[in-house]
Amino acid sequence: MAPKRARPSPVWDFMEKVSPTLVKCIVCNSHLSYNKCTSTMMKHLKTKHPIEFNGSYQTTPPQPTGTTISVTDNGHGQQGEVAAPEVGIQPTLKDVFSKREVYKDGGHKKQQLDSLVVKMIVKDMQPLSVVEDEGFRELVTGLDPRYTLPSRRDLVRTHLPRLFQLEKQRLHEELASANYIALTTDIWTSRQTRGYITVTAHYILPRWSLQSCVLETARLKKEHTAENIADEIRRVCNEWDVLHKACCIVTDNGANIVAAVTKCLQIKQVPCFAHTLNLVVQSAIKNSEEVRKVREKVKAIVTFFHHSVKASDKLAEKQEEKGLQKKKLITDVDTRWNSIYYMLERFDEQYEVITTTFCLLGKHQMCLSSDELETVKNTLQVLEPFEEATREMSAEKITTLSKIIPLIRALQDCTVTRKASIFSLCDELQKQFTKKFTGMEANFHIAAGTLLDPRFKKVPFADSGNSKMIEERLIKIMKPAVGNEGDQQASSSIVTHQESQTPERKKTLWKMFDEKVERTVKAGQSYSAGPHIDMRRYLEEPLTAREADPVNHEGS
């Protein structure tokens, strides 16, 4: 008979062998040396995890001496009784964990885990009822049986208010360290037809990092007059002590909110470029009859598939037969022009299977003609740069004010290059551009942002007189800080453009701007600079890559 294997030490319930000379504690993930002896591991458990140590070495009481069991000798048929061995039974790992004490309220570990749960709810926008969900509670118990989730009531009354106060204090300190703050504000209506106003702050910290935060979203119960809007913005800013630091406020073009900022608050108002661009494209599409008709017909097709289960299933079937990814058609939204682009783009992509589906369903009259399909393709070609511009201006972590003038020039160039071969939509876009964006180069805040952006400087300006005027005004602002340096004239030039390692874009929005930079470099074009030595040095520096972060460039 083979000898019985020695029973492993209970210490291995909490240790994992990593290598022949190294083990890891599964309780605290500490690594310990191992030389075929468990004494080091036992000492670690005893000192670091006494609860686990005590639980693992508790055994069931031995059977009393004299307790007998019946045995049978199969060889001779003799029966008898022998004493039962006094052997303790090692508890299972589950038994050990079940004997642990739960974390006490107010203890460090309990507070730490409660804080993590609250942050998870806030960051992931989870409902407070998640702590009552059976599956989530089972998951937490499986991860750590000693932890008890906070109740929903405790979240509302204790944990969330505490986290709010901590974040509010941190944000107050951060805003206090910023010298200037740009605000954005907008009024919107909920599905319950209730009016709200949101105020957002944008600022650069001393460590040269761009930050954005929502100061407040407040209910607007009063009439949306300029005075009432101004009062609400003032209240929010005073609560955070940032009104005196507000250098400008970005808003849409509504007359009431523009008056609230410029007349009531007397702060510089900057029109939202994305909002204005949305109006430009929507008006151009509305005034272009052929595009408007095709858009309406495509929207009717999309609506048909959304309302017909049979048609939707048949479309998915044909997509699968063609080896295409199953995609639903997209409908447009009146308030966002780019939703029109996405609707037409998806329709053009799925045109063949859509037409096949209509033929099988006997809906031939809903199919687009070849001329209408050509209009869809031309529309996408014209609006492609506008979609790219909209995405760029919707970024949150980079500066966008300095991109307004370059984007206007780039969009105008793209429209002009397509005008000769593409239909009336280009004419309508140019008309709207002239109406909405005239005078942008003379707007000091926008133009100064472009001139001081190391990616652009003077290159995007159509009128060199505008860039010269902004440059001289900046020098006057800078002089009191650095002292007069005389009226010496200096010649400055944009020397070289730092080559970007970013792969070439497929889009064509920035193509003409990049080509202009290359021509400027080759021609060695010079510009007349002001007397200020810092301005001269800045303008003589090479342009940074267009994909670079201008804030980090300035901070370096």
Coordinates of C-alpha atoms in Angstrom, one line a residue:
M1 CA 0.0 0.0 0.0
A2 CA 1.3 3.5 -1.0
P3 CA 2.0 5.7 2.0
K4 CA -0.5 8.5 2.6
R5 CA 0.6 12.0 1.5
A6 CA 1.2 14.5 4.3
R7 CA -1.6 16.9 4.8
P8 CA -0.5 20.4 3.5
S9 CA -0.1 23.2 6.0
P10 CA -3.2 25.5 6.4
V11 CA -0.8 28.4 5.5
W12 CA -1.2 27.4 1.8
D13 CA -4.8 28.5 1.9
F14 CA -3.4 32.1 1.9
M15 CA -0.3 31.7 -0.1
E16 CA 0.4 31.2 -3.8
K17 CA 3.7 29.8 -5.1
V18 CA 5.2 32.2 -7.7
S19 CA 8.6 30.5 -8.2
P20 CA 10.6 27.8 -6.5
T21 CA 12.0 30.5 -4.1
L22 CA 9.1 33.0 -4.0
V23 CA 5.5 33.0 -2.7
K24 CA 2.7 35.6 -2.7
C25 CA 0.2 36.3 0.0
I26 CA -3.3 36.3 -1.6
V27 CA -4.6 38.6 1.2
C28 CA -2.3 41.5 0.7
N29 CA -0.3 40.5 -2.4
S30 CA 3.0 40.7 -0.6
H31 CA 5.9 38.6 -1.9
L32 CA 7.9 36.4 0.6
S33 CA 11.0 34.2 0.2
Y34 CA 10.4 30.5 0.3
N35 CA 13.0 27.8 1.2
K36 CA 10.7 24.7 1.5
C37 CA 9.7 25.9 4.9
T38 CA 6.4 27.5 6.0
S39 CA 7.7 29.4 9.0
T40 CA 8.2 32.7 7.2
M41 CA 4.7 32.5 5.8
M42 CA 3.2 31.5 9.1
K43 CA 4.9 34.5 10.8
H44 CA 3.6 36.8 8.1
L45 CA 0.0 35.6 8.6
K46 CA 0.3 35.8 12.4
T47 CA 1.6 39.4 12.4
K48 CA -0.1 40.9 9.3
H49 CA -3.4 38.9 9.2
P50 CA -4.2 37.6 12.7
I51 CA -7.8 37.0 11.8
E52 CA -6.9 34.7 9.0
F53 CA -4.2 33.0 11.1
N54 CA -6.4 32.3 14.0
G55 CA -9.2 31.0 11.7
S56 CA -7.0 28.7 9.7
Y57 CA -5.6 26.9 12.8
Q58 CA -9.0 26.4 14.5
T59 CA -10.0 22.8 14.2
T60 CA -13.1 20.9 15.1
P61 CA -13.0 19.3 18.5
P62 CA -11.5 15.8 18.4
Q63 CA -13.7 12.9 19.1
P64 CA -13.6 11.8 22.7
T65 CA -11.2 9.1 23.7
G66 CA -13.0 5.8 23.7
T67 CA -15.3 6.6 20.8
T68 CA -15.3 3.4 18.7
I69 CA -16.1 2.5 15.2
S70 CA -17.2 -0.8 13.9
V71 CA -14.8 -2.7 11.6
T72 CA -15.0 -6.0 9.8
D73 CA -12.2 -8.4 9.0
N74 CA -13.1 -9.6 5.5
G75 CA -10.5 -12.3 5.7
H76 CA -12.0 -14.2 8.7
G77 CA -15.4 -12.6 9.2
Q78 CA -14.5 -11.3 12.6
Q79 CA -16.0 -8.1 13.8
G80 CA -14.9 -5.7 16.5
E81 CA -14.5 -2.1 17.6
V82 CA -11.5 0.1 17.6
A83 CA -10.9 3.6 19.0
A84 CA -11.5 6.5 16.5
P85 CA -8.3 8.5 15.8
E86 CA -8.1 12.0 17.4
V87 CA -7.6 13.9 14.1
G88 CA -8.7 17.5 13.7
I89 CA -10.5 18.5 10.5
Q90 CA -9.0 21.5 8.6
P91 CA -11.7 24.1 7.7
T92 CA -12.2 25.1 4.1
L93 CA -11.2 28.5 2.8
K94 CA -14.9 29.4 2.6
D95 CA -15.3 28.5 6.3
V96 CA -12.4 30.7 7.2
F97 CA -13.6 33.7 5.3
S98 CA -17.1 33.3 6.8
K99 CA -15.7 33.6 10.3
R100 CA -14.1 37.0 9.6
E101 CA -15.5 40.1 11.2
V102 CA -17.1 42.7 8.9
Y103 CA -15.5 46.1 8.6
K104 CA -16.7 48.4 11.3
D105 CA -18.5 51.6 10.5
G106 CA -16.1 54.5 10.7
G107 CA -13.1 52.2 10.2
H108 CA -10.4 53.2 7.6
K109 CA -11.1 50.3 5.3
K110 CA -14.9 50.8 5.4
Q111 CA -14.5 54.5 4.6
Q112 CA -12.1 53.8 1.8
L113 CA -14.4 51.3 0.1
D114 CA -17.5 53.5 0.6
S115 CA -15.6 56.4 -1.1
L116 CA -14.8 54.2 -4.1
V117 CA -18.4 53.1 -4.4
V118 CA -19.6 56.8 -4.4
K119 CA -17.0 57.8 -6.9
M120 CA -18.0 55.0 -9.2
I121 CA -21.6 56.1 -9.0
V122 CA -20.7 59.7 -9.8
K123 CA -18.1 59.0 -12.6
D124 CA -20.2 56.4 -14.4
M125 CA -23.5 58.2 -13.7
Q126 CA -25.0 55.1 -12.1
P127 CA -28.4 55.3 -10.3
L128 CA -28.3 55.4 -6.5
S129 CA -30.3 52.2 -6.5
V130 CA -27.3 50.3 -7.8
V131 CA -26.4 49.6 -4.1
E132 CA -29.7 47.7 -3.8
D133 CA -29.3 45.6 -6.9
E134 CA -29.0 42.0 -6.0
G135 CA -26.4 41.2 -8.7
F136 CA -24.1 44.1 -7.6
R137 CA -24.4 43.1 -3.9
E138 CA -23.5 39.5 -4.7
L139 CA -20.5 40.8 -6.7
V140 CA -19.3 42.9 -3.8
T141 CA -19.8 40.1 -1.3
G142 CA -17.8 37.8 -3.5
L143 CA -14.9 40.3 -3.8
D144 CA -14.8 41.0 0.0
P145 CA -17.3 39.3 2.3
R146 CA -16.3 41.7 5.2
Y147 CA -17.6 44.8 3.3
T148 CA -21.2 46.0 3.6
L149 CA -22.4 48.4 1.0
P150 CA -23.8 51.7 2.2
S151 CA -27.6 52.1 2.0
R152 CA -29.2 54.4 -0.5
R153 CA -30.3 56.7 2.3
D154 CA -26.7 56.9 3.5
L155 CA -25.6 57.8 0.0
V156 CA -28.1 60.7 -0.2
R157 CA -27.6 62.0 3.3
T158 CA -23.9 61.5 4.0
H159 CA -21.6 60.3 1.2
L160 CA -22.7 62.4 -1.7
P161 CA -22.9 65.7 0.2
R162 CA -19.4 65.0 1.7
L163 CA -18.0 64.3 -1.8
F164 CA -19.7 67.4 -3.2
Q165 CA -18.1 69.6 -0.5
L166 CA -14.7 68.1 -1.1
E167 CA -14.9 68.7 -4.8
K168 CA -16.3 72.2 -4.3
Q169 CA -13.4 73.1 -2.1
R170 CA -10.9 71.7 -4.5
L171 CA -12.5 73.6 -7.4
H172 CA -12.6 76.9 -5.4
E173 CA -8.8 76.6 -4.8
E174 CA -8.2 75.7 -8.5
L175 CA -10.2 78.7 -9.8
A176 CA -8.5 81.0 -7.3
S177 CA -5.1 80.1 -8.9
A178 CA -6.2 81.0 -12.4
N179 CA -5.6 84.6 -13.5
Y180 CA -8.2 84.7 -16.3
I181 CA -11.3 82.6 -16.9
A182 CA -13.3 82.3 -20.1
L183 CA -17.0 81.3 -19.6
T184 CA -19.5 79.6 -21.9
T185 CA -23.2 79.6 -21.2
D186 CA -26.3 78.3 -22.9
I187 CA -30.0 78.0 -22.2
W188 CA -31.7 74.8 -23.0
T189 CA -35.1 73.1 -22.5
S190 CA -35.6 69.7 -21.0
R191 CA -38.1 67.1 -22.2
Q192 CA -40.4 68.3 -19.5
T193 CA -40.3 71.7 -21.1
R194 CA -38.4 73.3 -18.2
G195 CA -35.8 75.9 -18.9
Y196 CA -32.2 75.6 -17.6
I197 CA -29.0 77.5 -17.9
T198 CA -25.5 76.0 -17.7
V199 CA -22.3 78.0 -17.0
T200 CA -19.0 76.4 -17.8
A201 CA -15.5 77.8 -16.9
H202 CA -12.3 77.3 -19.0
Y203 CA -8.9 78.3 -17.6
I204 CA -5.2 77.5 -17.6
L205 CA -3.5 76.5 -14.4
P206 CA 0.0 77.7 -13.4
R207 CA 1.4 74.3 -14.6
W208 CA 0.1 75.2 -18.1
S209 CA -2.8 72.7 -18.3
L210 CA -6.1 73.6 -19.8
Q211 CA -9.1 72.9 -17.6
S212 CA -12.8 73.0 -18.0
C213 CA -15.6 72.6 -15.4
V214 CA -19.3 73.1 -15.2
L215 CA -19.9 75.6 -12.5
E216 CA -23.7 75.1 -12.3
T217 CA -26.7 74.0 -14.2
A218 CA -29.6 76.0 -12.8
R219 CA -33.3 76.1 -13.4
L220 CA -34.6 79.2 -15.1
K221 CA -38.0 79.9 -13.7
K222 CA -38.3 83.5 -14.7
E223 CA -38.9 84.9 -18.2
H224 CA -35.8 84.6 -20.4
T225 CA -35.1 88.4 -20.6
A226 CA -31.6 89.8 -20.8
E227 CA -31.8 91.1 -17.2
N228 CA -33.0 87.8 -15.8
I229 CA -30.3 85.8 -17.7
A230 CA -27.6 88.3 -16.5
D231 CA -28.8 88.0 -12.9
E232 CA -28.5 84.2 -13.0
I233 CA -25.0 84.3 -14.6
R234 CA -23.9 86.9 -12.0
R235 CA -25.2 84.8 -9.2
V236 CA -23.3 81.7 -10.4
C237 CA -20.1 83.6 -10.9
N238 CA -20.2 85.4 -7.6
E239 CA -20.7 82.0 -5.8
W240 CA -17.4 80.9 -7.3
D241 CA -15.8 84.3 -7.1
V242 CA -14.9 84.4 -10.8
L243 CA -16.9 87.3 -12.2
H244 CA -13.9 89.7 -11.9
K245 CA -11.7 87.2 -13.8
A246 CA -14.1 86.6 -16.7
C247 CA -12.3 87.9 -19.8
C248 CA -15.1 86.8 -22.2
I249 CA -18.3 84.8 -22.4
V250 CA -19.0 82.5 -25.3
T251 CA -22.8 82.3 -26.2
D252 CA -25.0 81.6 -29.2
N253 CA -26.4 84.4 -31.3
G254 CA -29.7 84.8 -29.4
A255 CA -30.5 88.5 -28.9
N256 CA -31.5 88.1 -25.2
I257 CA -28.3 86.3 -24.1
V258 CA -26.1 88.6 -26.2
A259 CA -27.7 91.6 -24.5
A260 CA -27.3 90.0 -21.1
V261 CA -23.5 89.6 -21.6
T262 CA -22.7 92.8 -23.4
K263 CA -25.1 95.3 -21.9
C264 CA -26.0 94.0 -18.5
L265 CA -22.8 92.3 -17.5
Q266 CA -20.6 94.4 -19.7
I267 CA -18.3 91.5 -20.6
K268 CA -16.8 90.7 -24.0
Q269 CA -19.2 88.3 -25.9
V270 CA -17.7 85.8 -28.3
P271 CA -20.2 84.2 -30.7
C272 CA -20.1 80.4 -30.6
F273 CA -18.4 79.3 -33.9
A274 CA -20.0 75.9 -33.9
H275 CA -23.5 77.4 -33.5
T276 CA -22.9 79.9 -36.2
L277 CA -21.5 77.3 -38.6
N278 CA -24.6 75.2 -37.9
L279 CA -26.8 78.1 -39.0
V280 CA -24.6 78.7 -42.1
V281 CA -25.0 75.1 -43.3
Q282 CA -28.7 74.7 -42.4
S283 CA -29.6 77.9 -44.2
A284 CA -27.5 76.9 -47.3
I285 CA -29.3 73.5 -47.5
K286 CA -32.7 75.1 -47.0
N287 CA -32.0 77.6 -49.8
S288 CA -30.6 75.0 -52.2
E289 CA -33.8 73.5 -53.7
E290 CA -32.2 70.4 -55.2
V291 CA -30.5 69.5 -51.9
R292 CA -33.6 70.2 -49.9
K293 CA -35.7 67.9 -52.0
V294 CA -33.2 65.1 -51.9
R295 CA -32.9 65.5 -48.2
E296 CA -36.7 65.2 -47.7
K297 CA -36.9 62.1 -49.9
V298 CA -34.0 60.4 -48.1
K299 CA -35.6 61.2 -44.8
A300 CA -38.9 59.7 -45.9
I301 CA -37.0 56.5 -46.9
V302 CA -35.3 56.4 -43.5
T303 CA -38.6 56.9 -41.7
F304 CA -40.2 54.1 -43.7
F305 CA -37.5 51.6 -42.6
H306 CA -37.8 52.8 -39.0
H307 CA -41.6 52.3 -38.9
S308 CA -41.7 49.0 -40.8
V309 CA -40.4 45.8 -39.1
K310 CA -40.8 43.8 -42.3
A311 CA -38.7 46.3 -44.3
S312 CA -36.1 46.6 -41.6
D313 CA -35.7 42.8 -41.4
K314 CA -35.5 42.5 -45.1
L315 CA -32.8 45.2 -45.2
A316 CA -30.7 43.4 -42.6
E317 CA -31.1 40.2 -44.6
K318 CA -29.8 41.8 -47.8
Q319 CA -26.9 43.4 -45.8
E320 CA -25.9 40.0 -44.6
E321 CA -26.1 38.5 -48.1
K322 CA -23.9 41.2 -49.5
G323 CA -21.4 40.7 -46.6
L324 CA -22.0 44.1 -45.2
Q325 CA -22.0 45.0 -41.6
K326 CA -25.6 45.4 -40.3
K327 CA -26.3 49.1 -39.8
K328 CA -29.5 50.9 -39.3
L329 CA -30.3 54.0 -41.3
I330 CA -29.8 57.4 -39.5
T331 CA -32.4 60.1 -39.4
D332 CA -31.5 63.8 -39.2
V333 CA -32.2 66.2 -36.3
D334 CA -33.4 69.7 -36.9
T335 CA -31.0 71.3 -34.5
R336 CA -27.8 69.7 -35.8
W337 CA -26.8 70.2 -39.4
N338 CA -24.2 67.4 -39.2
S339 CA -27.0 64.8 -38.6
I340 CA -28.1 65.6 -42.2
Y341 CA -24.5 64.7 -43.4
Y342 CA -24.6 61.4 -41.4
M343 CA -28.0 60.5 -42.8
L344 CA -26.9 61.1 -46.4
E345 CA -23.6 59.3 -45.8
R346 CA -25.2 56.2 -44.4
F347 CA -27.8 56.2 -47.2
D348 CA -25.1 56.4 -49.8
E349 CA -23.2 53.6 -48.2
Q350 CA -26.3 51.3 -48.1
Y351 CA -27.8 52.5 -51.4
E352 CA -27.6 49.2 -53.3
V353 CA -29.2 47.1 -50.5
I354 CA -31.8 49.7 -49.9
T355 CA -32.8 49.7 -53.6
T356 CA -32.9 45.9 -53.7
T357 CA -35.1 45.8 -50.6
F358 CA -37.5 48.3 -52.2
C359 CA -37.7 46.2 -55.3
L360 CA -38.5 43.0 -53.3
L361 CA -41.2 44.9 -51.3
G362 CA -42.8 46.4 -54.5
K363 CA -41.8 50.0 -53.4
H364 CA -40.2 51.1 -56.7
Q365 CA -41.5 54.6 -56.4
M366 CA -39.5 55.3 -53.3
C367 CA -36.1 54.6 -55.0
L368 CA -33.9 57.6 -55.8
S369 CA -33.1 58.3 -59.5
S370 CA -29.5 58.4 -60.7
D371 CA -29.6 62.2 -60.8
E372 CA -30.8 62.3 -57.2
L373 CA -28.1 59.9 -56.1
E374 CA -25.6 62.1 -57.8
T375 CA -26.9 65.0 -55.8
V376 CA -26.4 63.0 -52.6
K377 CA -22.8 62.3 -53.5
N378 CA -22.1 65.9 -54.5
T379 CA -23.7 67.2 -51.2
L380 CA -21.4 64.8 -49.2
Q381 CA -18.4 66.0 -51.1
V382 CA -19.2 69.7 -50.4
L383 CA -20.1 69.2 -46.7
E384 CA -17.2 66.9 -45.8
P385 CA -14.9 69.7 -44.7
F386 CA -17.7 71.3 -42.7
E387 CA -18.3 68.0 -40.8
E388 CA -14.6 67.8 -40.0
A389 CA -14.6 71.5 -38.8
T390 CA -17.6 70.8 -36.6
R391 CA -15.8 67.8 -35.0
E392 CA -12.6 69.9 -34.4
M393 CA -14.5 72.7 -32.8
S394 CA -16.3 70.3 -30.5
A395 CA -13.1 69.2 -28.7
E396 CA -13.0 69.8 -25.0
K397 CA -9.3 69.4 -24.1
I398 CA -7.7 71.8 -26.6
T399 CA -8.0 75.5 -27.3
T400 CA -10.4 76.2 -30.2
L401 CA -10.7 80.1 -30.3
S402 CA -7.5 80.4 -32.3
K403 CA -8.8 78.0 -34.9
I404 CA -11.8 80.1 -36.0
I405 CA -10.0 82.3 -38.6
P406 CA -8.0 79.4 -40.0
L407 CA -11.1 77.3 -40.3
I408 CA -13.1 80.0 -42.0
R409 CA -10.3 80.5 -44.5
A410 CA -10.0 76.7 -45.0
L411 CA -13.8 76.2 -45.5
Q412 CA -14.0 79.1 -47.9
D413 CA -11.1 77.7 -49.9
C414 CA -12.7 74.2 -50.0
T415 CA -16.0 75.7 -51.2
V416 CA -14.3 77.8 -54.0
T417 CA -12.4 74.8 -55.3
R418 CA -15.6 72.8 -55.7
K419 CA -17.7 75.7 -57.2
A420 CA -16.7 75.1 -60.8
S421 CA -17.9 71.5 -60.9
I422 CA -20.6 71.3 -58.2
F423 CA -24.0 72.7 -58.0
S424 CA -25.7 75.7 -56.2
L425 CA -25.0 74.5 -52.7
C426 CA -21.5 76.1 -52.9
D427 CA -23.1 79.5 -53.9
E428 CA -25.4 79.4 -50.9
L429 CA -22.6 78.5 -48.5
Q430 CA -20.5 81.4 -49.8
K431 CA -23.5 83.8 -49.3
Q432 CA -24.0 82.6 -45.7
F433 CA -20.3 82.9 -45.0
T434 CA -20.3 86.5 -46.1
K435 CA -23.4 87.2 -44.0
K436 CA -22.2 85.4 -40.8
F437 CA -18.4 85.6 -40.7
T438 CA -17.6 89.0 -42.1
G439 CA -15.2 91.0 -39.8
M440 CA -13.8 88.0 -37.9
E441 CA -10.2 89.1 -38.6
A442 CA -11.0 92.5 -37.0
N443 CA -12.3 90.9 -33.8
F444 CA -9.5 91.4 -31.3
H445 CA -10.1 88.3 -29.1
I446 CA -10.4 85.9 -32.0
A447 CA -7.6 87.5 -34.1
A448 CA -5.2 87.7 -31.2
G449 CA -5.9 84.1 -30.4
T450 CA -4.8 83.1 -33.9
L451 CA -1.8 85.4 -33.9
L452 CA -0.6 84.1 -30.6
D453 CA -1.1 80.4 -31.5
P454 CA 2.3 79.1 -32.6
R455 CA 0.6 76.8 -35.1
F456 CA -0.9 79.7 -37.1
K457 CA 0.5 83.2 -36.3
K458 CA 0.0 85.4 -39.4
V459 CA -0.5 82.7 -42.0
P460 CA -4.3 82.4 -42.0
F461 CA -5.1 86.1 -42.3
A462 CA -6.5 87.2 -45.6
D463 CA -5.8 90.8 -44.9
S464 CA -2.2 91.5 -43.7
G465 CA -3.5 94.9 -42.4
N466 CA -5.6 93.1 -39.8
S467 CA -2.8 91.0 -38.5
K468 CA -0.6 94.1 -38.3
M469 CA -3.2 96.0 -36.3
I470 CA -3.6 93.1 -33.9
E471 CA 0.1 92.8 -33.5
E472 CA 0.5 96.5 -32.6
R473 CA -2.3 96.3 -30.1
L474 CA -0.7 93.3 -28.4
I475 CA 2.6 95.1 -28.2
K476 CA 0.8 98.1 -26.4
I477 CA -0.7 95.6 -23.9
M478 CA 2.7 94.0 -23.3
K479 CA 4.7 97.2 -22.9
P480 CA 3.6 98.1 -19.3
A481 CA 4.7 94.6 -18.2
V482 CA 8.1 94.6 -19.6
G483 CA 9.0 98.3 -20.1
N484 CA 9.6 100.3 -23.2
E485 CA 12.4 99.1 -25.4
G486 CA 12.4 101.9 -28.0
D487 CA 10.8 102.1 -31.3
Q488 CA 13.4 100.1 -33.2
Q489 CA 12.1 98.3 -36.2
A490 CA 12.9 94.6 -36.7
S491 CA 12.3 92.3 -39.6
S492 CA 10.8 89.0 -38.7
S493 CA 9.8 86.1 -40.7
I494 CA 8.2 82.7 -40.3
V495 CA 11.2 80.6 -40.9
T496 CA 10.4 77.0 -41.0
H497 CA 7.4 74.8 -40.2
Q498 CA 8.2 72.0 -37.9
E499 CA 7.4 68.8 -39.6
S500 CA 4.7 66.7 -38.0
Q501 CA 5.1 63.0 -37.5
T502 CA 1.3 62.6 -37.7
P503 CA 0.2 60.6 -40.7
E504 CA -1.3 62.6 -43.5
R505 CA -5.1 63.2 -43.1
K506 CA -7.5 61.8 -45.6
K507 CA -9.7 64.9 -45.2
T508 CA -9.0 68.0 -47.3
L509 CA -10.1 70.7 -44.8
W510 CA -6.5 71.8 -44.0
K511 CA -4.9 71.0 -47.3
M512 CA -4.7 74.6 -48.7
F513 CA -3.5 75.9 -45.3
D514 CA -0.6 73.4 -45.2
E515 CA 0.3 74.2 -48.8
K516 CA 0.4 77.9 -47.9
V517 CA 2.7 77.3 -45.0
E518 CA 5.1 75.3 -47.4
R519 CA 5.0 78.2 -49.9
T520 CA 5.7 80.7 -47.2
V521 CA 8.7 78.7 -46.0
K522 CA 10.2 78.3 -49.6
A523 CA 9.7 82.0 -50.4
G524 CA 11.2 83.2 -47.1
Q525 CA 8.2 85.6 -46.7
S526 CA 8.9 88.3 -44.2
Y527 CA 6.6 90.4 -42.1
S528 CA 7.0 93.7 -40.5
A529 CA 7.1 93.3 -36.8
G530 CA 6.6 95.8 -34.0
P531 CA 9.3 97.1 -31.7
H532 CA 8.8 94.7 -28.9
I533 CA 11.6 92.2 -28.8
D534 CA 9.5 89.4 -27.4
M535 CA 7.0 89.7 -30.2
R536 CA 9.9 89.7 -32.7
R537 CA 11.4 86.6 -31.2
Y538 CA 8.0 84.9 -31.1
L539 CA 7.3 85.6 -34.8
E540 CA 10.7 84.4 -35.8
E541 CA 10.2 81.0 -34.1
P542 CA 9.2 78.2 -36.5
L543 CA 5.5 77.3 -36.6
T544 CA 4.7 74.2 -34.5
A545 CA 3.0 71.3 -36.0
R546 CA -0.7 71.9 -36.6
E547 CA -1.6 68.8 -34.6
A548 CA 0.4 70.0 -31.5
D549 CA -1.1 71.5 -28.3
P550 CA -0.4 75.2 -28.3
V551 CA -0.9 75.4 -24.5
N552 CA 1.8 72.9 -23.8
H553 CA 4.0 74.7 -26.3
E554 CA 3.6 78.0 -24.4
G555 CA 4.2 76.3 -21.1
S556 CA 7.5 74.8 -22.3

